[in-house]
Amino acid sequence: KQFRWYNITVSLLHSTITSLGALYCFYLDPDLTSDISRRFTPAAHLISCLSTGYFVYDFTEAIKRKKISSTWEIIIHHTVVIICFGIAVFSHQYVSYVIVALLCEINSVFLHARQLLNLSGVSPCSGVYRFNGILNISTYVLFRICTLAWMTRWIVLHRSSIPQPFQTAGILGMMVMTVINVILFARLLFKDYKFVQCSRRQTWL
């Protein structure tokens, strides 16, 4: 349990830093998405490197300390992210695409906060749990599902101008991410059914 606390706290720290970093990159360069393949800023590259390093770390921890059968989605997710982010980091291309992807980490802040609340034994009916639950679900739709939809649309519209290796990695990556995130969202809604019940109960009171 102590390691789980440590691991989730590190993940929360990563999500906070990279999501704020991604927003800061858009603040520095509002036209960051005007040329996804070639638009490059030192800040965007730094955030991309930091995030890639985190996913390599978390991937190795998942392999060392957990059963692969129980963490298959983490292994697959991190493998795809490391490959796609790694291409951007080392080629200095599609760095802006990585920054767009890191907008998903805004939601990850609340996903990890939810895990810490569960580890702390906080009741799903408590105010803090319900507040985090509302932010979790709303940011999941806005910053995860909508972001992935935009990224998929961009690849489809610009596939003719993307080199074949990058195109293959991008299309396969988005397919895997879509499946994983649909499963995660369904699991999140199912597990937080108690939170929904509490909200309904208080509405009728």
mmCIF file with all atom_site columns, C-alpha atoms in Angstrom:
data_model
loop_
_atom_site.group_PDB
_atom_site.id
_atom_site.type_symbol
_atom_site.label_atom_id
_atom_site.label_alt_id
_atom_site.label_comp_id
_atom_site.label_asym_id
_atom_site.label_entity_id
_atom_site.label_seq_id
_atom_site.pdbx_PDB_ins_code
_atom_site.Cartn_x
_atom_site.Cartn_y
_atom_site.Cartn_z
_atom_site.occupancy
_atom_site.B_iso_or_equiv
_atom_site.pdbx_formal_charge
_atom_site.auth_seq_id
_atom_site.auth_comp_id
_atom_site.auth_asym_id
_atom_site.auth_atom_id
_atom_site.pdbx_PDB_model_num
ATOM 1   C CA . LYS A 1 1   ? 0.000   0.000  0.000   1.00 0.00 ? 1   LYS A CA 1
ATOM 2   C CA . GLN A 1 2   ? 2.900   2.358  0.731   1.00 0.00 ? 2   GLN A CA 1
ATOM 3   C CA . PHE A 1 3   ? 4.274   1.891  -2.789  1.00 0.00 ? 3   PHE A CA 1
ATOM 4   C CA . ARG A 1 4   ? 0.807   2.470  -4.257  1.00 0.00 ? 4   ARG A CA 1
ATOM 5   C CA . TRP A 1 5   ? 0.602   5.780  -2.388  1.00 0.00 ? 5   TRP A CA 1
ATOM 6   C CA . TYR A 1 6   ? 4.029   6.745  -3.718  1.00 0.00 ? 6   TYR A CA 1
ATOM 7   C CA . ASN A 1 7   ? 3.261   5.660  -7.293  1.00 0.00 ? 7   ASN A CA 1
ATOM 8   C CA . ILE A 1 8   ? -0.066  7.496  -7.488  1.00 0.00 ? 8   ILE A CA 1
ATOM 9   C CA . THR A 1 9   ? 1.442   10.632 -5.924  1.00 0.00 ? 9   THR A CA 1
ATOM 10  C CA . VAL A 1 10  ? 4.208   10.633 -8.555  1.00 0.00 ? 10  VAL A CA 1
ATOM 11  C CA . SER A 1 11  ? 1.562   10.152 -11.257 1.00 0.00 ? 11  SER A CA 1
ATOM 12  C CA . LEU A 1 12  ? -0.472  13.040 -9.838  1.00 0.00 ? 12  LEU A CA 1
ATOM 13  C CA . LEU A 1 13  ? 2.634   15.236 -9.808  1.00 0.00 ? 13  LEU A CA 1
ATOM 14  C CA . HIS A 1 14  ? 3.357   14.331 -13.447 1.00 0.00 ? 14  HIS A CA 1
ATOM 15  C CA . SER A 1 15  ? -0.222  15.066 -14.494 1.00 0.00 ? 15  SER A CA 1
ATOM 16  C CA . THR A 1 16  ? -0.211  18.424 -12.734 1.00 0.00 ? 16  THR A CA 1
ATOM 17  C CA . ILE A 1 17  ? 3.140   19.551 -14.164 1.00 0.00 ? 17  ILE A CA 1
ATOM 18  C CA . THR A 1 18  ? 2.541   18.376 -17.737 1.00 0.00 ? 18  THR A CA 1
ATOM 19  C CA . SER A 1 19  ? -1.055  19.605 -17.986 1.00 0.00 ? 19  SER A CA 1
ATOM 20  C CA . LEU A 1 20  ? -0.056  23.050 -16.718 1.00 0.00 ? 20  LEU A CA 1
ATOM 21  C CA . GLY A 1 21  ? 2.989   22.871 -18.985 1.00 0.00 ? 21  GLY A CA 1
ATOM 22  C CA . ALA A 1 22  ? 0.821   22.087 -22.005 1.00 0.00 ? 22  ALA A CA 1
ATOM 23  C CA . LEU A 1 23  ? -1.473  25.026 -21.232 1.00 0.00 ? 23  LEU A CA 1
ATOM 24  C CA . TYR A 1 24  ? 1.594   27.251 -20.791 1.00 0.00 ? 24  TYR A CA 1
ATOM 25  C CA . CYS A 1 25  ? 2.886   26.145 -24.214 1.00 0.00 ? 25  CYS A CA 1
ATOM 26  C CA . PHE A 1 26  ? -0.398  27.267 -25.777 1.00 0.00 ? 26  PHE A CA 1
ATOM 27  C CA . TYR A 1 27  ? -0.112  30.551 -23.875 1.00 0.00 ? 27  TYR A CA 1
ATOM 28  C CA . LEU A 1 28  ? 3.400   31.121 -25.256 1.00 0.00 ? 28  LEU A CA 1
ATOM 29  C CA . ASP A 1 29  ? 2.373   30.105 -28.773 1.00 0.00 ? 29  ASP A CA 1
ATOM 30  C CA . PRO A 1 30  ? -1.392  30.272 -29.441 1.00 0.00 ? 30  PRO A CA 1
ATOM 31  C CA . ASP A 1 31  ? -0.738  29.048 -33.005 1.00 0.00 ? 31  ASP A CA 1
ATOM 32  C CA . LEU A 1 32  ? 0.892   25.842 -31.790 1.00 0.00 ? 32  LEU A CA 1
ATOM 33  C CA . THR A 1 33  ? -1.535  23.695 -33.791 1.00 0.00 ? 33  THR A CA 1
ATOM 34  C CA . SER A 1 34  ? -1.222  25.717 -37.009 1.00 0.00 ? 34  SER A CA 1
ATOM 35  C CA . ASP A 1 35  ? 1.546   23.393 -38.218 1.00 0.00 ? 35  ASP A CA 1
ATOM 36  C CA . ILE A 1 36  ? 1.441   20.238 -36.103 1.00 0.00 ? 36  ILE A CA 1
ATOM 37  C CA . SER A 1 37  ? 4.271   18.474 -37.910 1.00 0.00 ? 37  SER A CA 1
ATOM 38  C CA . ARG A 1 38  ? 6.882   21.256 -37.854 1.00 0.00 ? 38  ARG A CA 1
ATOM 39  C CA . ARG A 1 39  ? 5.830   23.742 -35.171 1.00 0.00 ? 39  ARG A CA 1
ATOM 40  C CA . PHE A 1 40  ? 8.482   23.551 -32.447 1.00 0.00 ? 40  PHE A CA 1
ATOM 41  C CA . THR A 1 41  ? 9.228   25.476 -29.257 1.00 0.00 ? 41  THR A CA 1
ATOM 42  C CA . PRO A 1 42  ? 11.842  24.679 -26.590 1.00 0.00 ? 42  PRO A CA 1
ATOM 43  C CA . ALA A 1 43  ? 9.142   24.670 -23.895 1.00 0.00 ? 43  ALA A CA 1
ATOM 44  C CA . ALA A 1 44  ? 7.012   22.177 -25.817 1.00 0.00 ? 44  ALA A CA 1
ATOM 45  C CA . HIS A 1 45  ? 10.013  19.919 -26.376 1.00 0.00 ? 45  HIS A CA 1
ATOM 46  C CA . LEU A 1 46  ? 10.982  20.094 -22.690 1.00 0.00 ? 46  LEU A CA 1
ATOM 47  C CA . ILE A 1 47  ? 7.469   19.107 -21.557 1.00 0.00 ? 47  ILE A CA 1
ATOM 48  C CA . SER A 1 48  ? 7.446   16.275 -24.123 1.00 0.00 ? 48  SER A CA 1
ATOM 49  C CA . CYS A 1 49  ? 10.791  14.962 -22.824 1.00 0.00 ? 49  CYS A CA 1
ATOM 50  C CA . LEU A 1 50  ? 9.606   15.153 -19.211 1.00 0.00 ? 50  LEU A CA 1
ATOM 51  C CA . SER A 1 51  ? 6.404   13.267 -19.965 1.00 0.00 ? 51  SER A CA 1
ATOM 52  C CA . THR A 1 52  ? 8.195   10.601 -22.013 1.00 0.00 ? 52  THR A CA 1
ATOM 53  C CA . GLY A 1 53  ? 10.613  10.037 -19.130 1.00 0.00 ? 53  GLY A CA 1
ATOM 54  C CA . TYR A 1 54  ? 7.726   9.625  -16.692 1.00 0.00 ? 54  TYR A CA 1
ATOM 55  C CA . PHE A 1 55  ? 5.990   7.028  -18.868 1.00 0.00 ? 55  PHE A CA 1
ATOM 56  C CA . VAL A 1 56  ? 9.251   5.069  -19.206 1.00 0.00 ? 56  VAL A CA 1
ATOM 57  C CA . TYR A 1 57  ? 9.582   5.131  -15.399 1.00 0.00 ? 57  TYR A CA 1
ATOM 58  C CA . ASP A 1 58  ? 5.975   4.085  -14.769 1.00 0.00 ? 58  ASP A CA 1
ATOM 59  C CA . PHE A 1 59  ? 6.212   1.360  -17.420 1.00 0.00 ? 59  PHE A CA 1
ATOM 60  C CA . THR A 1 60  ? 9.259   -0.189 -15.729 1.00 0.00 ? 60  THR A CA 1
ATOM 61  C CA . GLU A 1 61  ? 7.574   0.033  -12.312 1.00 0.00 ? 61  GLU A CA 1
ATOM 62  C CA . ALA A 1 62  ? 4.480   -1.713 -13.670 1.00 0.00 ? 62  ALA A CA 1
ATOM 63  C CA . ILE A 1 63  ? 6.652   -4.523 -15.047 1.00 0.00 ? 63  ILE A CA 1
ATOM 64  C CA . LYS A 1 64  ? 8.730   -4.893 -11.863 1.00 0.00 ? 64  LYS A CA 1
ATOM 65  C CA . ARG A 1 65  ? 6.100   -4.644 -9.143  1.00 0.00 ? 65  ARG A CA 1
ATOM 66  C CA . LYS A 1 66  ? 2.782   -5.719 -10.618 1.00 0.00 ? 66  LYS A CA 1
ATOM 67  C CA . LYS A 1 67  ? 1.324   -8.705 -12.399 1.00 0.00 ? 67  LYS A CA 1
ATOM 68  C CA . ILE A 1 68  ? 1.101   -7.990 -16.117 1.00 0.00 ? 68  ILE A CA 1
ATOM 69  C CA . SER A 1 69  ? -2.289  -9.712 -16.270 1.00 0.00 ? 69  SER A CA 1
ATOM 70  C CA . SER A 1 70  ? -3.762  -7.117 -13.911 1.00 0.00 ? 70  SER A CA 1
ATOM 71  C CA . THR A 1 71  ? -2.109  -4.080 -15.524 1.00 0.00 ? 71  THR A CA 1
ATOM 72  C CA . TRP A 1 72  ? -2.388  -4.914 -19.232 1.00 0.00 ? 72  TRP A CA 1
ATOM 73  C CA . GLU A 1 73  ? -4.050  -1.581 -20.046 1.00 0.00 ? 73  GLU A CA 1
ATOM 74  C CA . ILE A 1 74  ? -1.195  0.340  -18.378 1.00 0.00 ? 74  ILE A CA 1
ATOM 75  C CA . ILE A 1 75  ? 1.423   -1.705 -20.253 1.00 0.00 ? 75  ILE A CA 1
ATOM 76  C CA . ILE A 1 76  ? -0.303  -1.201 -23.620 1.00 0.00 ? 76  ILE A CA 1
ATOM 77  C CA . HIS A 1 77  ? -1.078  2.476  -22.962 1.00 0.00 ? 77  HIS A CA 1
ATOM 78  C CA . HIS A 1 78  ? 2.470   3.305  -21.879 1.00 0.00 ? 78  HIS A CA 1
ATOM 79  C CA . THR A 1 79  ? 4.013   1.338  -24.766 1.00 0.00 ? 79  THR A CA 1
ATOM 80  C CA . VAL A 1 80  ? 1.992   3.330  -27.300 1.00 0.00 ? 80  VAL A CA 1
ATOM 81  C CA . VAL A 1 81  ? 2.739   6.645  -25.565 1.00 0.00 ? 81  VAL A CA 1
ATOM 82  C CA . ILE A 1 82  ? 6.486   5.955  -25.301 1.00 0.00 ? 82  ILE A CA 1
ATOM 83  C CA . ILE A 1 83  ? 6.697   5.070  -29.009 1.00 0.00 ? 83  ILE A CA 1
ATOM 84  C CA . CYS A 1 84  ? 4.636   8.044  -30.221 1.00 0.00 ? 84  CYS A CA 1
ATOM 85  C CA . PHE A 1 85  ? 6.143   10.586 -27.824 1.00 0.00 ? 85  PHE A CA 1
ATOM 86  C CA . GLY A 1 86  ? 9.611   9.171  -28.482 1.00 0.00 ? 86  GLY A CA 1
ATOM 87  C CA . ILE A 1 87  ? 9.218   9.789  -32.218 1.00 0.00 ? 87  ILE A CA 1
ATOM 88  C CA . ALA A 1 88  ? 8.389   13.434 -31.525 1.00 0.00 ? 88  ALA A CA 1
ATOM 89  C CA . VAL A 1 89  ? 11.151  13.915 -28.954 1.00 0.00 ? 89  VAL A CA 1
ATOM 90  C CA . PHE A 1 90  ? 13.957  12.490 -31.093 1.00 0.00 ? 90  PHE A CA 1
ATOM 91  C CA . SER A 1 91  ? 12.817  13.698 -34.518 1.00 0.00 ? 91  SER A CA 1
ATOM 92  C CA . HIS A 1 92  ? 11.728  17.164 -33.316 1.00 0.00 ? 92  HIS A CA 1
ATOM 93  C CA . GLN A 1 93  ? 8.594   16.674 -35.410 1.00 0.00 ? 93  GLN A CA 1
ATOM 94  C CA . TYR A 1 94  ? 4.990   16.488 -34.184 1.00 0.00 ? 94  TYR A CA 1
ATOM 95  C CA . VAL A 1 95  ? 5.997   17.982 -30.837 1.00 0.00 ? 95  VAL A CA 1
ATOM 96  C CA . SER A 1 96  ? 2.860   20.133 -30.994 1.00 0.00 ? 96  SER A CA 1
ATOM 97  C CA . TYR A 1 97  ? 0.837   16.933 -31.372 1.00 0.00 ? 97  TYR A CA 1
ATOM 98  C CA . VAL A 1 98  ? 2.317   15.687 -28.095 1.00 0.00 ? 98  VAL A CA 1
ATOM 99  C CA . ILE A 1 99  ? 1.331   18.936 -26.381 1.00 0.00 ? 99  ILE A CA 1
ATOM 100 C CA . VAL A 1 100 ? -2.246  18.497 -27.590 1.00 0.00 ? 100 VAL A CA 1
ATOM 101 C CA . ALA A 1 101 ? -2.188  14.914 -26.269 1.00 0.00 ? 101 ALA A CA 1
ATOM 102 C CA . LEU A 1 102 ? -0.988  16.171 -22.884 1.00 0.00 ? 102 LEU A CA 1
ATOM 103 C CA . LEU A 1 103 ? -4.238  18.106 -22.459 1.00 0.00 ? 103 LEU A CA 1
ATOM 104 C CA . CYS A 1 104 ? -5.612  14.688 -21.452 1.00 0.00 ? 104 CYS A CA 1
ATOM 105 C CA . GLU A 1 105 ? -3.479  15.006 -18.327 1.00 0.00 ? 105 GLU A CA 1
ATOM 106 C CA . ILE A 1 106 ? -5.859  17.694 -17.051 1.00 0.00 ? 106 ILE A CA 1
ATOM 107 C CA . ASN A 1 107 ? -8.329  14.865 -16.491 1.00 0.00 ? 107 ASN A CA 1
ATOM 108 C CA . SER A 1 108 ? -5.608  12.596 -15.108 1.00 0.00 ? 108 SER A CA 1
ATOM 109 C CA . VAL A 1 109 ? -5.202  15.016 -12.180 1.00 0.00 ? 109 VAL A CA 1
ATOM 110 C CA . PHE A 1 110 ? -8.722  14.141 -11.016 1.00 0.00 ? 110 PHE A CA 1
ATOM 111 C CA . LEU A 1 111 ? -8.352  10.446 -11.876 1.00 0.00 ? 111 LEU A CA 1
ATOM 112 C CA . HIS A 1 112 ? -5.312  10.212 -9.603  1.00 0.00 ? 112 HIS A CA 1
ATOM 113 C CA . ALA A 1 113 ? -6.987  12.334 -6.929  1.00 0.00 ? 113 ALA A CA 1
ATOM 114 C CA . ARG A 1 114 ? -9.868  9.839  -7.005  1.00 0.00 ? 114 ARG A CA 1
ATOM 115 C CA . GLN A 1 115 ? -7.415  6.982  -6.424  1.00 0.00 ? 115 GLN A CA 1
ATOM 116 C CA . LEU A 1 116 ? -5.885  8.782  -3.445  1.00 0.00 ? 116 LEU A CA 1
ATOM 117 C CA . LEU A 1 117 ? -9.346  9.452  -1.994  1.00 0.00 ? 117 LEU A CA 1
ATOM 118 C CA . ASN A 1 118 ? -10.176 5.749  -2.316  1.00 0.00 ? 118 ASN A CA 1
ATOM 119 C CA . LEU A 1 119 ? -6.890  4.776  -0.651  1.00 0.00 ? 119 LEU A CA 1
ATOM 120 C CA . SER A 1 120 ? -7.690  7.197  2.169   1.00 0.00 ? 120 SER A CA 1
ATOM 121 C CA . GLY A 1 121 ? -11.056 5.540  2.715   1.00 0.00 ? 121 GLY A CA 1
ATOM 122 C CA . VAL A 1 122 ? -13.028 8.680  1.888   1.00 0.00 ? 122 VAL A CA 1
ATOM 123 C CA . SER A 1 123 ? -16.746 7.946  1.489   1.00 0.00 ? 123 SER A CA 1
ATOM 124 C CA . PRO A 1 124 ? -18.177 8.269  -2.056  1.00 0.00 ? 124 PRO A CA 1
ATOM 125 C CA . CYS A 1 125 ? -21.007 10.276 -0.448  1.00 0.00 ? 125 CYS A CA 1
ATOM 126 C CA . SER A 1 126 ? -18.652 12.891 1.006   1.00 0.00 ? 126 SER A CA 1
ATOM 127 C CA . GLY A 1 127 ? -18.581 16.384 -0.448  1.00 0.00 ? 127 GLY A CA 1
ATOM 128 C CA . VAL A 1 128 ? -14.938 16.228 -1.529  1.00 0.00 ? 128 VAL A CA 1
ATOM 129 C CA . TYR A 1 129 ? -15.427 12.864 -3.289  1.00 0.00 ? 129 TYR A CA 1
ATOM 130 C CA . ARG A 1 130 ? -18.547 14.067 -5.093  1.00 0.00 ? 130 ARG A CA 1
ATOM 131 C CA . PHE A 1 131 ? -16.879 17.342 -6.127  1.00 0.00 ? 131 PHE A CA 1
ATOM 132 C CA . ASN A 1 132 ? -13.867 15.470 -7.487  1.00 0.00 ? 132 ASN A CA 1
ATOM 133 C CA . GLY A 1 133 ? -16.236 13.023 -9.208  1.00 0.00 ? 133 GLY A CA 1
ATOM 134 C CA . ILE A 1 134 ? -18.031 15.826 -11.044 1.00 0.00 ? 134 ILE A CA 1
ATOM 135 C CA . LEU A 1 135 ? -14.724 17.352 -12.167 1.00 0.00 ? 135 LEU A CA 1
ATOM 136 C CA . ASN A 1 136 ? -13.407 13.911 -13.093 1.00 0.00 ? 136 ASN A CA 1
ATOM 137 C CA . ILE A 1 137 ? -16.311 13.034 -15.386 1.00 0.00 ? 137 ILE A CA 1
ATOM 138 C CA . SER A 1 138 ? -16.610 16.510 -16.935 1.00 0.00 ? 138 SER A CA 1
ATOM 139 C CA . THR A 1 139 ? -12.874 16.809 -17.667 1.00 0.00 ? 139 THR A CA 1
ATOM 140 C CA . TYR A 1 140 ? -12.857 13.245 -18.990 1.00 0.00 ? 140 TYR A CA 1
ATOM 141 C CA . VAL A 1 141 ? -15.357 14.232 -21.665 1.00 0.00 ? 141 VAL A CA 1
ATOM 142 C CA . LEU A 1 142 ? -13.875 17.670 -22.370 1.00 0.00 ? 142 LEU A CA 1
ATOM 143 C CA . PHE A 1 143 ? -10.129 17.063 -22.179 1.00 0.00 ? 143 PHE A CA 1
ATOM 144 C CA . ARG A 1 144 ? -9.807  13.357 -22.900 1.00 0.00 ? 144 ARG A CA 1
ATOM 145 C CA . ILE A 1 145 ? -12.588 12.249 -25.248 1.00 0.00 ? 145 ILE A CA 1
ATOM 146 C CA . CYS A 1 146 ? -12.745 15.545 -27.169 1.00 0.00 ? 146 CYS A CA 1
ATOM 147 C CA . THR A 1 147 ? -8.952  15.763 -27.382 1.00 0.00 ? 147 THR A CA 1
ATOM 148 C CA . LEU A 1 148 ? -8.651  12.209 -28.713 1.00 0.00 ? 148 LEU A CA 1
ATOM 149 C CA . ALA A 1 149 ? -11.429 12.931 -31.226 1.00 0.00 ? 149 ALA A CA 1
ATOM 150 C CA . TRP A 1 150 ? -9.582  16.046 -32.444 1.00 0.00 ? 150 TRP A CA 1
ATOM 151 C CA . MET A 1 151 ? -6.297  14.149 -32.714 1.00 0.00 ? 151 MET A CA 1
ATOM 152 C CA . THR A 1 152 ? -7.934  11.326 -34.681 1.00 0.00 ? 152 THR A CA 1
ATOM 153 C CA . ARG A 1 153 ? -9.609  13.831 -37.010 1.00 0.00 ? 153 ARG A CA 1
ATOM 154 C CA . TRP A 1 154 ? -6.280  15.578 -37.607 1.00 0.00 ? 154 TRP A CA 1
ATOM 155 C CA . ILE A 1 155 ? -4.543  12.341 -38.601 1.00 0.00 ? 155 ILE A CA 1
ATOM 156 C CA . VAL A 1 156 ? -7.366  11.385 -40.967 1.00 0.00 ? 156 VAL A CA 1
ATOM 157 C CA . LEU A 1 157 ? -7.409  14.811 -42.655 1.00 0.00 ? 157 LEU A CA 1
ATOM 158 C CA . HIS A 1 158 ? -3.611  15.044 -42.997 1.00 0.00 ? 158 HIS A CA 1
ATOM 159 C CA . ARG A 1 159 ? -2.715  11.387 -43.576 1.00 0.00 ? 159 ARG A CA 1
ATOM 160 C CA . SER A 1 160 ? -1.458  12.058 -47.109 1.00 0.00 ? 160 SER A CA 1
ATOM 161 C CA . SER A 1 161 ? 1.217   14.453 -45.814 1.00 0.00 ? 161 SER A CA 1
ATOM 162 C CA . ILE A 1 162 ? 2.410   12.247 -42.945 1.00 0.00 ? 162 ILE A CA 1
ATOM 163 C CA . PRO A 1 163 ? 5.371   9.889  -43.619 1.00 0.00 ? 163 PRO A CA 1
ATOM 164 C CA . GLN A 1 164 ? 4.227   6.266  -43.635 1.00 0.00 ? 164 GLN A CA 1
ATOM 165 C CA . PRO A 1 165 ? 6.045   5.151  -40.431 1.00 0.00 ? 165 PRO A CA 1
ATOM 166 C CA . PHE A 1 166 ? 4.663   8.123  -38.482 1.00 0.00 ? 166 PHE A CA 1
ATOM 167 C CA . GLN A 1 167 ? 1.224   7.648  -40.017 1.00 0.00 ? 167 GLN A CA 1
ATOM 168 C CA . THR A 1 168 ? 1.128   3.979  -39.012 1.00 0.00 ? 168 THR A CA 1
ATOM 169 C CA . ALA A 1 169 ? 2.262   4.764  -35.460 1.00 0.00 ? 169 ALA A CA 1
ATOM 170 C CA . GLY A 1 170 ? -0.290  7.558  -35.189 1.00 0.00 ? 170 GLY A CA 1
ATOM 171 C CA . ILE A 1 171 ? -3.272  5.607  -36.516 1.00 0.00 ? 171 ILE A CA 1
ATOM 172 C CA . LEU A 1 172 ? -2.531  2.489  -34.466 1.00 0.00 ? 172 LEU A CA 1
ATOM 173 C CA . GLY A 1 173 ? -1.839  4.645  -31.421 1.00 0.00 ? 173 GLY A CA 1
ATOM 174 C CA . MET A 1 174 ? -5.146  6.483  -31.692 1.00 0.00 ? 174 MET A CA 1
ATOM 175 C CA . MET A 1 175 ? -7.046  3.215  -32.190 1.00 0.00 ? 175 MET A CA 1
ATOM 176 C CA . VAL A 1 176 ? -5.495  1.732  -29.048 1.00 0.00 ? 176 VAL A CA 1
ATOM 177 C CA . MET A 1 177 ? -6.045  4.928  -27.042 1.00 0.00 ? 177 MET A CA 1
ATOM 178 C CA . THR A 1 178 ? -9.682  5.132  -28.088 1.00 0.00 ? 178 THR A CA 1
ATOM 179 C CA . VAL A 1 179 ? -10.399 1.553  -26.993 1.00 0.00 ? 179 VAL A CA 1
ATOM 180 C CA . ILE A 1 180 ? -8.548  1.947  -23.679 1.00 0.00 ? 180 ILE A CA 1
ATOM 181 C CA . ASN A 1 181 ? -10.252 5.239  -22.858 1.00 0.00 ? 181 ASN A CA 1
ATOM 182 C CA . VAL A 1 182 ? -13.737 3.942  -23.675 1.00 0.00 ? 182 VAL A CA 1
ATOM 183 C CA . ILE A 1 183 ? -13.108 0.975  -21.354 1.00 0.00 ? 183 ILE A CA 1
ATOM 184 C CA . LEU A 1 184 ? -11.701 3.271  -18.652 1.00 0.00 ? 184 LEU A CA 1
ATOM 185 C CA . PHE A 1 185 ? -14.663 5.646  -18.898 1.00 0.00 ? 185 PHE A CA 1
ATOM 186 C CA . ALA A 1 186 ? -17.182 2.790  -18.632 1.00 0.00 ? 186 ALA A CA 1
ATOM 187 C CA . ARG A 1 187 ? -15.278 1.380  -15.656 1.00 0.00 ? 187 ARG A CA 1
ATOM 188 C CA . LEU A 1 188 ? -15.153 4.805  -14.031 1.00 0.00 ? 188 LEU A CA 1
ATOM 189 C CA . LEU A 1 189 ? -18.909 5.316  -14.359 1.00 0.00 ? 189 LEU A CA 1
ATOM 190 C CA . PHE A 1 190 ? -19.630 1.806  -13.074 1.00 0.00 ? 190 PHE A CA 1
ATOM 191 C CA . LYS A 1 191 ? -17.347 2.117  -10.039 1.00 0.00 ? 191 LYS A CA 1
ATOM 192 C CA . ASP A 1 192 ? -18.663 5.575  -9.184  1.00 0.00 ? 192 ASP A CA 1
ATOM 193 C CA . TYR A 1 193 ? -22.292 4.436  -9.219  1.00 0.00 ? 193 TYR A CA 1
ATOM 194 C CA . LYS A 1 194 ? -22.382 4.996  -5.447  1.00 0.00 ? 194 LYS A CA 1
ATOM 195 C CA . PHE A 1 195 ? -21.434 8.623  -6.063  1.00 0.00 ? 195 PHE A CA 1
ATOM 196 C CA . VAL A 1 196 ? -24.375 8.948  -8.483  1.00 0.00 ? 196 VAL A CA 1
ATOM 197 C CA . GLN A 1 197 ? -26.711 7.291  -5.966  1.00 0.00 ? 197 GLN A CA 1
ATOM 198 C CA . CYS A 1 198 ? -25.607 9.765  -3.275  1.00 0.00 ? 198 CYS A CA 1
ATOM 199 C CA . SER A 1 199 ? -26.290 12.679 -5.608  1.00 0.00 ? 199 SER A CA 1
ATOM 200 C CA . ARG A 1 200 ? -29.779 11.376 -6.398  1.00 0.00 ? 200 ARG A CA 1
ATOM 201 C CA . ARG A 1 201 ? -30.545 10.703 -2.746  1.00 0.00 ? 201 ARG A CA 1
ATOM 202 C CA . GLN A 1 202 ? -29.606 14.251 -1.749  1.00 0.00 ? 202 GLN A CA 1
ATOM 203 C CA . THR A 1 203 ? -31.687 15.648 -4.628  1.00 0.00 ? 203 THR A CA 1
ATOM 204 C CA . TRP A 1 204 ? -34.796 13.961 -3.228  1.00 0.00 ? 204 TRP A CA 1
ATOM 205 C CA . LEU A 1 205 ? -34.129 15.057 0.354   1.00 0.00 ? 205 LEU A CA 1
#
